[in-house]
Amino acid sequence: MIDRMDPIRNPYSPGAGTPPPELAGRDELRERVRIAIERIKIGNPAKSVLMVGLRGVGKTVLLDQMRADAEASGVHTLRLEAPEGRSLPALLAPQLRTALLQLSRTEVAKELAIRGLRALAGFAQSLKVKYADIEVGLDFEPEKGLADNGDLEGDLAALLEQVGRAAQGARTALVMFIDELQYVPEEQFAALITALHRCAQQRLPITVVGAGLPQLVGRAGRAKSYAERLFDYPLVGPLSPVDAARAITKPAQDLDVRFTADAVDAIVSRTQGYPYFIQEWGKHAWDAASRTPITLTDVDRASGMTVAALDESFFKVRFDRCTPLEKRYLRAMAELGPGPHRSGDIADMMGRKVNTLAPTRNQLILKGMIWSPNHGDTAFTVPLFDQFMKRAMPGREWQEG
Ligand SMILES: Nc1ncnc2c1ncn2[C@@H]1O[C@H](COP(=O)(O)OP(=O)(O)OP(=O)(O)O)[C@@H](O)[C@H]1O
Ligand SMILES: [Mg+2]
C-alpha cells in the first residue's frame, strides 16, 4: 500500500468550465432540454431554455453536456460565449457560416443553405458599419434585399429564418448554445429575441439554449416584454445533499476509494452543495489523505488548502475586477451577511446616501458581481462571497471616506 493517495489519479476537477468526473443532479434539466430540442426538430412548438444560476454552479459544463447530447442525436449546434465587449453579431456570424456550410453538404438542403450564406453575406456587409468587429468569410454574393437593411433586428431575423429553413430542409435542427448571456447588450439581446420569435412563429427548427447569471431574466423582460412567453428560465442551483454526496463519492468509488460518512457530511455542509466548492474540497481532501477511506480528519486537514485555492482561483479573479469603491460596497454587503440586502441598508453601512451609490451598484450589476432579486434588493452572484470579502478586507478601512 502506498503511503499517500496518488495525486495523479485525483479525479476532482475544480475550474471554470472544467467537466466534472460526475455530473450530479442535472438529469432532469438535460431531459427537459432534450425534449424541447426534439420537439423543435419536428416542427412542434417549444420554449427556448435559458438556464440561470450563480457563479460556479455548473452552468457552463451543463451547457456543454447538453450540446454533446444534441450532437449525438444528429442536431447541428453552435456554441458561443458572450464576453464583455464583443458584439453578438460578430460572435454569431462565423459560427452560422460553419453551420450553413455543413448544411450545404446535404443534397436536400443545399439550395436553402446557399441562400442562407447569401443572407449571411448581406448581413455581415450591411452591419459591419455598426459592428466593426464582424469578421467572417464570405462564400457567396449577397442577395439584394435579403438580411441587408443595416438594422440588426430585421436582419438577424431574416438571417436566422434562412438558417432555420436550411435546417428544416435537412430534417434537422440548429441549436445555438450561448453562455454568459447576461453580457449581451440589451439592443442585441432584443434583436435575438425578435429573431427567435419570428422563427418560432413559422415553426422553424432553430432555437437557443442559453446560460447566464440570474439578472438575465430581468434583462430579457426589459429587452422584449413578450420574452417570458418565448423562454423558460430553469434555475441551476446548488446540488441537493444527496446529489452533492454523489458528486463527492462517485468519482472516488470508481477508483476504489471511499469516504467515511462524516467526511462526506462535512464536505456537503461546508460547500452548501455548490459544485465548484465540491470539486475543490474533493481534490484537497484526496491529496490530504494517506489511504482509503478518506476521513473527517483528512477533510479538516485539507481545509486551509481548500480555502486558499478557492480564494485564488474562484473569488479573487472576480474581486480584482472591481474598483476600490466597488470593493467597499461589496465589503459593506458582506458585513450585513450573505444577503440579499436592501440597498438602503448597504448605504447606511457605508455612511452614504443611497442615491450616491446607485452608479456603483449599477456597475457591479453590469460586471456580474451582484444582482437584484427584487426591486431595491441586492444579492451576490457568487456563493459564499460574503465570507471571502471578510477575508480579503479584514480591517475597518472600508468604512471610512
Ligand atoms: N453537476 C455537477 N456535479 C459536480 N460537479 C460539477 C457539476 N457541475 C459543475 N461542476 C463543477 O463545478 C465547477 C464549475 O462549473 P462551471 O464552470 O460549469 O460553473 P458556471 O456556473 O459556468 O460558473 P461561472 O458562472 O463562473 O461561469 C467545475 O469545476 C465543474 O467541474
Ligand atoms: Mg460558466
Tab-separated table of C-alpha atoms and ligand atoms in Angstrom:
chain	number	residue	atom	x	y	z
A	1	MET	CA	0.000	0.000	0.000
A	2	ILE	CA	1.334	3.413	-0.916
A	3	ASP	CA	1.518	5.833	1.963
A	4	ARG	CA	-0.353	8.591	0.209
A	5	MET	CA	-3.243	8.709	-2.156
A	6	ASP	CA	-1.862	9.115	-5.626
A	7	PRO	CA	-2.338	12.778	-6.624
A	8	ILE	CA	-2.000	11.763	-10.246
A	9	ARG	CA	-5.196	9.784	-10.028
A	10	ASN	CA	-7.060	12.527	-8.150
A	11	PRO	CA	-10.315	12.730	-10.130
A	12	TYR	CA	-11.702	16.069	-8.938
A	13	SER	CA	-11.747	18.956	-11.351
A	14	PRO	CA	-12.167	22.450	-9.971
A	15	GLY	CA	-12.018	25.014	-12.762
A	16	ALA	CA	-14.262	27.268	-14.814
A	17	GLY	CA	-15.972	25.104	-17.412
A	18	THR	CA	-13.929	22.014	-16.493
A	19	PRO	CA	-16.189	18.957	-16.838
A	20	PRO	CA	-16.689	17.190	-13.504
A	21	PRO	CA	-15.916	13.495	-13.102
A	22	GLU	CA	-19.586	13.025	-12.194
A	23	LEU	CA	-22.242	15.453	-13.410
A	24	ALA	CA	-24.543	15.030	-10.445
A	25	GLY	CA	-28.136	16.139	-10.149
A	26	ARG	CA	-28.730	17.525	-13.622
A	27	ASP	CA	-30.524	14.663	-15.369
A	28	GLU	CA	-33.929	16.307	-15.183
A	29	LEU	CA	-32.702	19.506	-16.838
A	30	ARG	CA	-30.872	17.567	-19.521
A	31	GLU	CA	-34.028	15.624	-20.297
A	32	ARG	CA	-36.101	18.788	-20.407
A	33	VAL	CA	-33.760	20.363	-22.928
A	34	ARG	CA	-33.556	17.175	-24.956
A	35	ILE	CA	-37.352	17.101	-25.251
A	36	ALA	CA	-37.506	20.779	-26.245
A	37	ILE	CA	-34.912	20.220	-28.978
A	38	GLU	CA	-36.584	17.085	-30.328
A	39	ARG	CA	-39.932	18.902	-30.427
A	40	ILE	CA	-38.463	21.812	-32.324
A	41	LYS	CA	-36.781	19.429	-34.730
A	42	ILE	CA	-40.136	18.008	-35.859
A	43	GLY	CA	-41.816	21.424	-36.014
A	44	ASN	CA	-43.609	21.327	-32.670
A	45	PRO	CA	-43.519	24.434	-30.511
A	46	ALA	CA	-41.212	24.537	-27.506
A	47	LYS	CA	-39.840	27.389	-25.479
A	48	SER	CA	-36.176	28.209	-25.698
A	49	VAL	CA	-34.344	27.387	-22.499
A	50	LEU	CA	-32.265	29.992	-20.672
A	51	MET	CA	-30.655	28.495	-17.592
A	52	VAL	CA	-29.831	30.880	-14.796
A	53	GLY	CA	-27.676	30.403	-11.751
A	54	LEU	CA	-24.944	31.841	-9.595
A	55	ARG	CA	-21.219	31.648	-10.324
A	56	GLY	CA	-19.639	28.201	-10.147
A	57	VAL	CA	-22.906	26.335	-10.011
A	58	GLY	CA	-22.214	24.358	-13.174
A	59	LYS	CA	-23.958	26.234	-15.985
A	60	THR	CA	-21.116	26.022	-18.480
A	61	VAL	CA	-20.409	22.329	-18.048
A	62	LEU	CA	-24.138	21.620	-18.264
A	63	LEU	CA	-24.420	23.645	-21.449
A	64	ASP	CA	-21.510	21.712	-22.937
A	65	GLN	CA	-23.057	18.404	-21.916
A	66	MET	CA	-26.364	19.407	-23.487
A	67	ARG	CA	-24.557	20.321	-26.641
A	68	ALA	CA	-22.879	16.920	-26.743
A	69	ASP	CA	-26.285	15.291	-26.137
A	70	ALA	CA	-27.757	17.264	-29.037
A	71	GLU	CA	-24.934	16.432	-31.429
A	72	ALA	CA	-25.215	12.772	-30.553
A	73	SER	CA	-28.841	12.885	-31.664
A	74	GLY	CA	-27.920	14.381	-35.032
A	75	VAL	CA	-28.737	18.001	-34.342
A	76	HIS	CA	-26.499	20.791	-35.644
A	77	THR	CA	-25.161	23.066	-32.945
A	78	LEU	CA	-23.071	26.104	-32.449
A	79	ARG	CA	-21.547	27.340	-29.257
A	80	LEU	CA	-20.609	30.792	-28.144
A	81	GLU	CA	-19.773	32.684	-25.040
A	82	ALA	CA	-20.767	36.318	-24.875
A	83	PRO	CA	-17.739	38.072	-23.438
A	84	GLU	CA	-17.914	41.628	-22.244
A	85	GLY	CA	-17.097	43.893	-25.143
A	86	ARG	CA	-17.717	41.762	-28.265
A	87	SER	CA	-20.884	42.154	-30.239
A	88	LEU	CA	-23.361	39.330	-30.658
A	89	PRO	CA	-23.468	39.642	-34.456
A	90	ALA	CA	-19.683	39.336	-34.556
A	91	LEU	CA	-19.796	36.195	-32.443
A	92	LEU	CA	-22.651	34.644	-34.365
A	93	ALA	CA	-21.595	35.295	-37.948
A	94	PRO	CA	-18.629	32.885	-38.233
A	95	GLN	CA	-20.477	30.176	-36.341
A	96	LEU	CA	-23.532	30.493	-38.556
A	97	ARG	CA	-21.287	30.298	-41.568
A	98	THR	CA	-19.836	26.983	-40.392
A	99	ALA	CA	-23.324	25.629	-39.704
A	100	LEU	CA	-24.547	26.716	-43.138
A	101	LEU	CA	-21.538	25.221	-44.895
A	102	GLN	CA	-22.227	21.937	-43.130
A	103	LEU	CA	-25.901	22.055	-44.081
A	104	SER	CA	-24.976	22.817	-47.674
A	105	ARG	CA	-23.368	19.391	-47.890
A	106	THR	CA	-26.767	17.729	-47.509
A	107	GLU	CA	-28.211	17.471	-51.035
A	108	VAL	CA	-31.822	18.239	-49.991
A	109	ALA	CA	-30.807	21.358	-48.074
A	110	LYS	CA	-28.117	22.616	-50.434
A	111	GLU	CA	-30.069	25.392	-52.147
A	112	LEU	CA	-31.538	26.632	-48.881
A	113	ALA	CA	-28.159	26.640	-47.185
A	114	ILE	CA	-26.625	28.597	-50.047
A	115	ARG	CA	-29.396	31.159	-49.750
A	116	GLY	CA	-28.511	31.265	-46.052
A	117	LEU	CA	-24.899	32.018	-46.953
A	118	ARG	CA	-26.107	34.841	-49.202
A	119	ALA	CA	-28.152	36.185	-46.318
A	120	LEU	CA	-25.053	35.994	-44.156
A	121	ALA	CA	-23.053	37.957	-46.722
A	122	GLY	CA	-25.685	40.709	-46.783
A	123	PHE	CA	-25.909	40.659	-43.010
A	124	ALA	CA	-22.157	40.970	-42.482
A	125	GLN	CA	-21.638	43.663	-45.105
A	126	SER	CA	-24.508	45.875	-44.042
A	127	LEU	CA	-23.873	45.604	-40.295
A	128	LYS	CA	-20.107	45.964	-40.491
A	129	VAL	CA	-20.531	49.733	-40.215
A	130	LYS	CA	-22.223	49.446	-36.844
A	131	TYR	CA	-20.468	46.351	-35.524
A	132	ALA	CA	-16.931	46.788	-36.739
A	133	ASP	CA	-15.821	43.576	-35.032
A	134	ILE	CA	-17.694	41.361	-37.517
A	135	GLU	CA	-15.136	39.163	-39.279
A	136	VAL	CA	-16.475	36.389	-41.455
A	137	GLY	CA	-15.521	34.657	-44.668
A	138	LEU	CA	-17.999	35.308	-47.470
A	139	ASP	CA	-18.652	32.353	-49.733
A	140	PHE	CA	-21.444	33.788	-51.899
A	141	GLU	CA	-22.576	37.157	-53.158
A	142	PRO	CA	-25.311	38.797	-51.093
A	143	GLU	CA	-28.829	38.784	-52.485
A	144	LYS	CA	-30.260	42.261	-52.682
A	145	GLY	CA	-32.897	42.835	-50.032
A	146	LEU	CA	-32.014	39.706	-48.026
A	147	ALA	CA	-30.884	40.496	-44.459
A	148	ASP	CA	-29.075	43.613	-45.664
A	149	ASN	CA	-31.056	46.563	-44.295
A	150	GLY	CA	-28.350	47.503	-41.866
A	151	ASP	CA	-30.690	47.225	-38.920
A	152	LEU	CA	-29.825	44.389	-36.580
A	153	GLU	CA	-33.323	43.487	-35.516
A	154	GLY	CA	-34.694	42.899	-39.011
A	155	ASP	CA	-31.518	41.486	-40.491
A	156	LEU	CA	-30.877	38.964	-37.746
A	157	ALA	CA	-34.463	37.740	-38.021
A	158	ALA	CA	-34.119	37.359	-41.793
A	159	LEU	CA	-30.805	35.557	-41.413
A	160	LEU	CA	-31.976	33.134	-38.745
A	161	GLU	CA	-35.131	32.405	-40.735
A	162	GLN	CA	-32.970	31.439	-43.667
A	163	VAL	CA	-30.771	29.253	-41.478
A	164	GLY	CA	-33.908	27.689	-39.993
A	165	ARG	CA	-35.204	26.839	-43.460
A	166	ALA	CA	-31.938	25.164	-44.351
A	167	ALA	CA	-32.048	23.105	-41.138
A	168	GLN	CA	-35.654	22.223	-41.885
A	169	GLY	CA	-34.689	21.151	-45.395
A	170	ALA	CA	-32.032	18.879	-43.943
A	171	ARG	CA	-34.602	17.424	-41.484
A	172	THR	CA	-32.522	18.530	-38.554
A	173	ALA	CA	-32.436	21.472	-36.158
A	174	LEU	CA	-29.886	24.122	-35.364
A	175	VAL	CA	-29.402	24.808	-31.691
A	176	MET	CA	-27.341	27.803	-30.596
A	177	PHE	CA	-25.724	27.278	-27.216
A	178	ILE	CA	-24.859	30.656	-25.711
A	179	ASP	CA	-23.067	31.107	-22.402
A	180	GLU	CA	-22.836	34.276	-20.280
A	181	LEU	CA	-25.909	35.709	-21.979
A	182	GLN	CA	-26.221	38.454	-19.367
A	183	TYR	CA	-23.296	40.219	-21.048
A	184	VAL	CA	-25.115	40.662	-24.379
A	185	PRO	CA	-26.052	44.348	-24.663
A	186	GLU	CA	-29.764	44.945	-24.418
A	187	GLU	CA	-30.408	46.043	-28.005
A	188	GLN	CA	-28.590	42.980	-29.339
A	189	PHE	CA	-30.419	40.711	-26.962
A	190	ALA	CA	-33.692	42.276	-28.104
A	191	ALA	CA	-32.771	41.520	-31.717
A	192	LEU	CA	-32.042	37.898	-30.861
A	193	ILE	CA	-35.382	37.579	-29.075
A	194	THR	CA	-37.247	39.046	-32.057
A	195	ALA	CA	-35.453	36.723	-34.439
A	196	LEU	CA	-36.251	33.660	-32.341
A	197	HIS	CA	-39.845	34.800	-32.092
A	198	ARG	CA	-40.153	35.092	-35.864
A	199	CYS	CA	-38.650	31.635	-36.348
A	200	ALA	CA	-40.936	30.141	-33.683
A	201	GLN	CA	-43.995	31.600	-35.393
A	202	GLN	CA	-43.009	29.736	-38.534
A	203	ARG	CA	-42.163	26.586	-36.597
A	204	LEU	CA	-38.635	26.658	-37.950
A	205	PRO	CA	-36.231	24.249	-36.235
A	206	ILE	CA	-33.865	26.774	-34.739
A	207	THR	CA	-33.531	27.655	-31.092
A	208	VAL	CA	-31.264	28.849	-28.316
A	209	VAL	CA	-30.162	27.090	-25.174
A	210	GLY	CA	-28.563	29.769	-23.055
A	211	ALA	CA	-26.991	30.218	-19.671
A	212	GLY	CA	-26.248	33.208	-17.516
A	213	LEU	CA	-26.474	34.923	-14.177
A	214	PRO	CA	-29.899	35.468	-12.613
A	215	GLN	CA	-30.085	39.066	-13.885
A	216	LEU	CA	-30.707	37.504	-17.304
A	217	VAL	CA	-34.422	37.070	-16.594
A	218	GLY	CA	-34.977	40.767	-15.942
A	219	ARG	CA	-32.818	41.744	-18.905
A	220	ALA	CA	-34.822	39.578	-21.280
A	221	GLY	CA	-38.088	41.014	-19.990
A	222	ARG	CA	-36.837	44.568	-20.387
A	223	ALA	CA	-35.495	43.868	-23.875
A	224	LYS	CA	-38.841	42.455	-25.060
A	225	SER	CA	-41.941	42.276	-22.947
A	226	TYR	CA	-43.068	39.036	-24.598
A	227	ALA	CA	-39.815	37.267	-23.708
A	228	GLU	CA	-41.481	35.311	-20.937
A	229	ARG	CA	-43.734	33.564	-23.451
A	230	LEU	CA	-40.715	32.574	-25.501
A	231	PHE	CA	-38.321	31.391	-22.802
A	232	ASP	CA	-38.184	29.006	-19.895
A	233	TYR	CA	-35.741	30.025	-17.173
A	234	PRO	CA	-34.848	26.902	-15.229
A	235	LEU	CA	-32.715	27.577	-12.197
A	236	VAL	CA	-29.387	25.820	-11.958
A	237	GLY	CA	-28.928	25.723	-8.218
A	238	PRO	CA	-26.671	24.090	-5.670
A	239	LEU	CA	-26.905	20.299	-5.525
A	240	SER	CA	-29.249	18.635	-3.059
A	241	PRO	CA	-27.423	16.884	-0.178
A	242	VAL	CA	-27.932	13.520	-1.901
A	243	ASP	CA	-26.576	14.770	-5.229
A	244	ALA	CA	-23.723	16.607	-3.554
A	245	ALA	CA	-22.767	13.419	-1.716
A	246	ARG	CA	-22.844	11.572	-5.014
A	247	ALA	CA	-20.673	14.209	-6.691
A	248	ILE	CA	-18.069	13.604	-3.980
A	249	THR	CA	-18.217	9.846	-3.552
A	250	LYS	CA	-18.833	8.515	-7.058
A	251	PRO	CA	-15.568	9.673	-8.670
A	252	ALA	CA	-13.579	8.172	-5.774
A	253	GLN	CA	-15.590	4.984	-5.768
A	254	ASP	CA	-14.759	4.491	-9.439
A	255	LEU	CA	-11.128	4.365	-8.305
A	256	ASP	CA	-11.802	2.082	-5.306
A	257	VAL	CA	-11.508	4.911	-2.816
A	258	ARG	CA	-14.143	5.519	-0.135
A	259	PHE	CA	-15.068	8.417	2.103
A	260	THR	CA	-16.358	7.966	5.650
A	261	ALA	CA	-19.912	9.211	6.140
A	262	ASP	CA	-18.868	12.071	8.435
A	263	ALA	CA	-16.270	13.200	5.880
A	264	VAL	CA	-18.958	13.380	3.186
A	265	ASP	CA	-21.326	15.233	5.514
A	266	ALA	CA	-18.635	17.766	6.326
A	267	ILE	CA	-17.966	18.481	2.658
A	268	VAL	CA	-21.672	18.710	1.852
A	269	SER	CA	-22.298	21.197	4.623
A	270	ARG	CA	-19.182	23.324	4.063
A	271	THR	CA	-19.855	23.605	0.338
A	272	GLN	CA	-23.605	24.026	0.747
A	273	GLY	CA	-23.847	21.845	-2.345
A	274	TYR	CA	-22.132	24.348	-4.664
A	275	PRO	CA	-20.369	22.371	-7.391
A	276	TYR	CA	-17.191	24.449	-7.674
A	277	PHE	CA	-16.599	24.129	-3.940
A	278	ILE	CA	-17.315	20.405	-4.057
A	279	GLN	CA	-14.595	19.883	-6.656
A	280	GLU	CA	-12.093	21.940	-4.686
A	281	TRP	CA	-12.856	20.204	-1.384
A	282	GLY	CA	-12.799	16.769	-3.001
A	283	LYS	CA	-9.466	17.488	-4.603
A	284	HIS	CA	-7.743	18.665	-1.428
A	285	ALA	CA	-9.314	16.027	0.819
A	286	TRP	CA	-7.967	13.369	-1.543
A	287	ASP	CA	-4.490	14.871	-1.509
A	288	ALA	CA	-4.536	15.219	2.292
A	289	ALA	CA	-5.478	11.577	2.861
A	290	SER	CA	-2.923	8.776	3.138
A	291	ARG	CA	-5.290	5.898	2.481
A	292	THR	CA	-8.858	4.923	1.819
A	293	PRO	CA	-11.258	5.690	3.412
A	294	ILE	CA	-10.862	9.455	3.392
A	295	THR	CA	-11.873	10.628	6.868
A	296	LEU	CA	-13.159	13.744	8.573
A	297	THR	CA	-9.625	14.362	9.854
A	298	ASP	CA	-8.402	14.421	6.241
A	299	VAL	CA	-11.158	16.862	5.321
A	300	ASP	CA	-10.231	19.095	8.249
A	301	ARG	CA	-6.569	18.968	7.327
A	302	ALA	CA	-7.487	19.955	3.772
A	303	SER	CA	-9.411	22.965	4.945
A	304	GLY	CA	-6.637	25.564	4.779
A	305	MET	CA	-5.512	24.481	1.319
A	306	THR	CA	-9.055	24.413	0.031
A	307	VAL	CA	-9.927	27.895	1.215
A	308	ALA	CA	-6.649	29.266	-0.158
A	309	ALA	CA	-7.235	27.575	-3.518
A	310	LEU	CA	-10.792	28.874	-3.723
A	311	ASP	CA	-9.702	32.390	-2.883
A	312	GLU	CA	-7.037	32.236	-5.572
A	313	SER	CA	-8.973	30.556	-8.378
A	314	PHE	CA	-12.571	31.453	-7.769
A	315	PHE	CA	-13.055	34.532	-5.641
A	316	LYS	CA	-10.026	36.685	-6.302
A	317	VAL	CA	-10.446	36.833	-10.083
A	318	ARG	CA	-13.813	38.475	-9.508
A	319	PHE	CA	-12.630	40.746	-6.726
A	320	ASP	CA	-9.687	42.028	-8.771
A	321	ARG	CA	-12.030	43.346	-11.458
A	322	CYS	CA	-13.595	45.829	-9.064
A	323	THR	CA	-12.660	49.434	-8.333
A	324	PRO	CA	-11.853	50.467	-4.747
A	325	LEU	CA	-15.320	51.933	-4.241
A	326	GLU	CA	-16.964	48.798	-5.651
A	327	LYS	CA	-14.899	46.703	-3.265
A	328	ARG	CA	-16.044	48.822	-0.339
A	329	TYR	CA	-19.628	48.347	-1.465
A	330	LEU	CA	-19.189	44.566	-1.580
A	331	ARG	CA	-17.480	44.637	1.787
A	332	ALA	CA	-20.351	46.572	3.322
A	333	MET	CA	-22.753	43.976	1.924
A	334	ALA	CA	-20.646	41.224	3.453
A	335	GLU	CA	-20.810	42.930	6.825
A	336	LEU	CA	-24.593	42.551	6.658
A	337	GLY	CA	-24.314	38.799	5.962
A	338	PRO	CA	-24.934	36.530	2.976
A	339	GLY	CA	-27.917	38.612	1.744
A	340	PRO	CA	-29.945	39.681	-0.091
A	341	HIS	CA	-29.794	43.158	1.419
A	342	ARG	CA	-31.749	46.365	0.993
A	343	SER	CA	-29.743	48.954	-0.952
A	344	GLY	CA	-30.549	51.458	1.796
A	345	ASP	CA	-29.008	49.240	4.466
A	346	ILE	CA	-25.821	48.865	2.432
A	347	ALA	CA	-25.590	52.638	2.022
A	348	ASP	CA	-26.170	53.135	5.765
A	349	MET	CA	-23.422	50.679	6.495
A	350	MET	CA	-21.067	52.832	4.395
A	351	GLY	CA	-22.370	56.058	5.899
A	352	ARG	CA	-23.525	57.237	2.456
A	353	LYS	CA	-26.766	58.312	0.796
A	354	VAL	CA	-28.288	55.533	-1.256
A	355	ASN	CA	-28.575	57.633	-4.448
A	356	THR	CA	-24.854	58.475	-4.427
A	357	LEU	CA	-24.141	54.754	-4.597
A	358	ALA	CA	-26.549	53.961	-7.433
A	359	PRO	CA	-23.824	54.180	-10.136
A	360	THR	CA	-21.562	51.867	-8.129
A	361	ARG	CA	-24.355	49.354	-7.701
A	362	ASN	CA	-25.167	49.529	-11.431
A	363	GLN	CA	-21.546	48.924	-12.367
A	364	LEU	CA	-21.414	45.906	-10.073
A	365	ILE	CA	-24.547	44.532	-11.716
A	366	LEU	CA	-23.049	45.077	-15.187
A	367	LYS	CA	-19.872	43.306	-14.095
A	368	GLY	CA	-21.972	40.393	-12.918
A	369	MET	CA	-20.897	40.710	-9.267
A	370	ILE	CA	-24.316	41.361	-7.802
A	371	TRP	CA	-27.926	41.208	-8.927
A	372	SER	CA	-31.279	42.400	-7.815
A	373	PRO	CA	-33.696	39.619	-6.874
A	374	ASN	CA	-36.393	42.210	-6.153
A	375	HIS	CA	-36.648	45.943	-6.518
A	376	GLY	CA	-34.269	47.568	-4.057
A	377	ASP	CA	-32.688	44.271	-3.039
A	378	THR	CA	-29.087	43.384	-3.744
A	379	ALA	CA	-27.520	39.929	-3.645
A	380	PHE	CA	-24.142	38.443	-4.506
A	381	THR	CA	-23.897	36.388	-7.706
A	382	VAL	CA	-21.003	34.437	-6.202
A	383	PRO	CA	-21.961	31.954	-3.481
A	384	LEU	CA	-20.250	32.476	-0.108
A	385	PHE	CA	-18.795	35.756	-1.371
A	386	ASP	CA	-19.592	37.474	1.941
A	387	GLN	CA	-17.129	35.202	3.735
A	388	PHE	CA	-14.470	35.849	1.114
A	389	MET	CA	-14.912	39.624	1.363
A	390	LYS	CA	-14.303	39.457	5.080
A	391	ARG	CA	-11.104	37.513	4.461
A	392	ALA	CA	-9.991	39.862	1.697
A	393	MET	CA	-10.717	43.075	3.615
A	394	PRO	CA	-10.412	42.206	7.282
A	395	GLY	CA	-9.795	45.730	8.600
A	396	ARG	CA	-12.193	48.610	9.081
A	397	GLU	CA	-10.738	50.944	6.422
A	398	TRP	CA	-13.620	50.237	4.073
A	399	GLN	CA	-15.976	52.147	6.366
A	400	GLU	CA	-14.002	55.372	6.104
A	401	GLY	CA	-14.100	58.113	3.489
B	1	LIG	N1	-23.395	18.743	-11.578
B	1	LIG	C1	-22.141	18.822	-11.131
B	1	LIG	N2	-21.637	17.900	-10.289
B	1	LIG	C2	-20.366	18.013	-9.859
B	1	LIG	N3	-19.523	18.997	-10.201
B	1	LIG	C3	-19.957	19.940	-11.032
B	1	LIG	C4	-21.290	19.917	-11.538
B	1	LIG	N4	-21.467	20.976	-12.333
B	1	LIG	C5	-20.301	21.648	-12.336
B	1	LIG	N5	-19.387	21.043	-11.559
B	1	LIG	C6	-18.025	21.557	-11.320
B	1	LIG	O1	-18.177	22.892	-10.832
B	1	LIG	C7	-17.195	23.777	-11.380
B	1	LIG	C8	-17.869	24.966	-12.010
B	1	LIG	O2	-18.603	24.601	-13.165
B	1	LIG	P1	-18.941	25.676	-14.303
B	1	LIG	O3	-17.716	26.379	-14.740
B	1	LIG	O4	-19.772	24.994	-15.323
B	1	LIG	O5	-19.867	26.694	-13.477
B	1	LIG	P2	-20.594	28.018	-14.037
B	1	LIG	O6	-21.958	28.039	-13.459
B	1	LIG	O7	-20.489	28.080	-15.514
B	1	LIG	O8	-19.736	29.164	-13.357
B	1	LIG	P3	-19.490	30.681	-13.879
B	1	LIG	O9	-20.779	31.410	-13.630
B	1	LIG	O10	-18.391	31.185	-13.023
B	1	LIG	O11	-19.143	30.614	-15.328
B	1	LIG	C9	-16.349	22.921	-12.306
B	1	LIG	O12	-15.170	22.570	-11.621
B	1	LIG	C10	-17.198	21.680	-12.578
B	1	LIG	O13	-16.388	20.540	-12.790
B	2	MG	MG	-19.630	29.440	-16.774
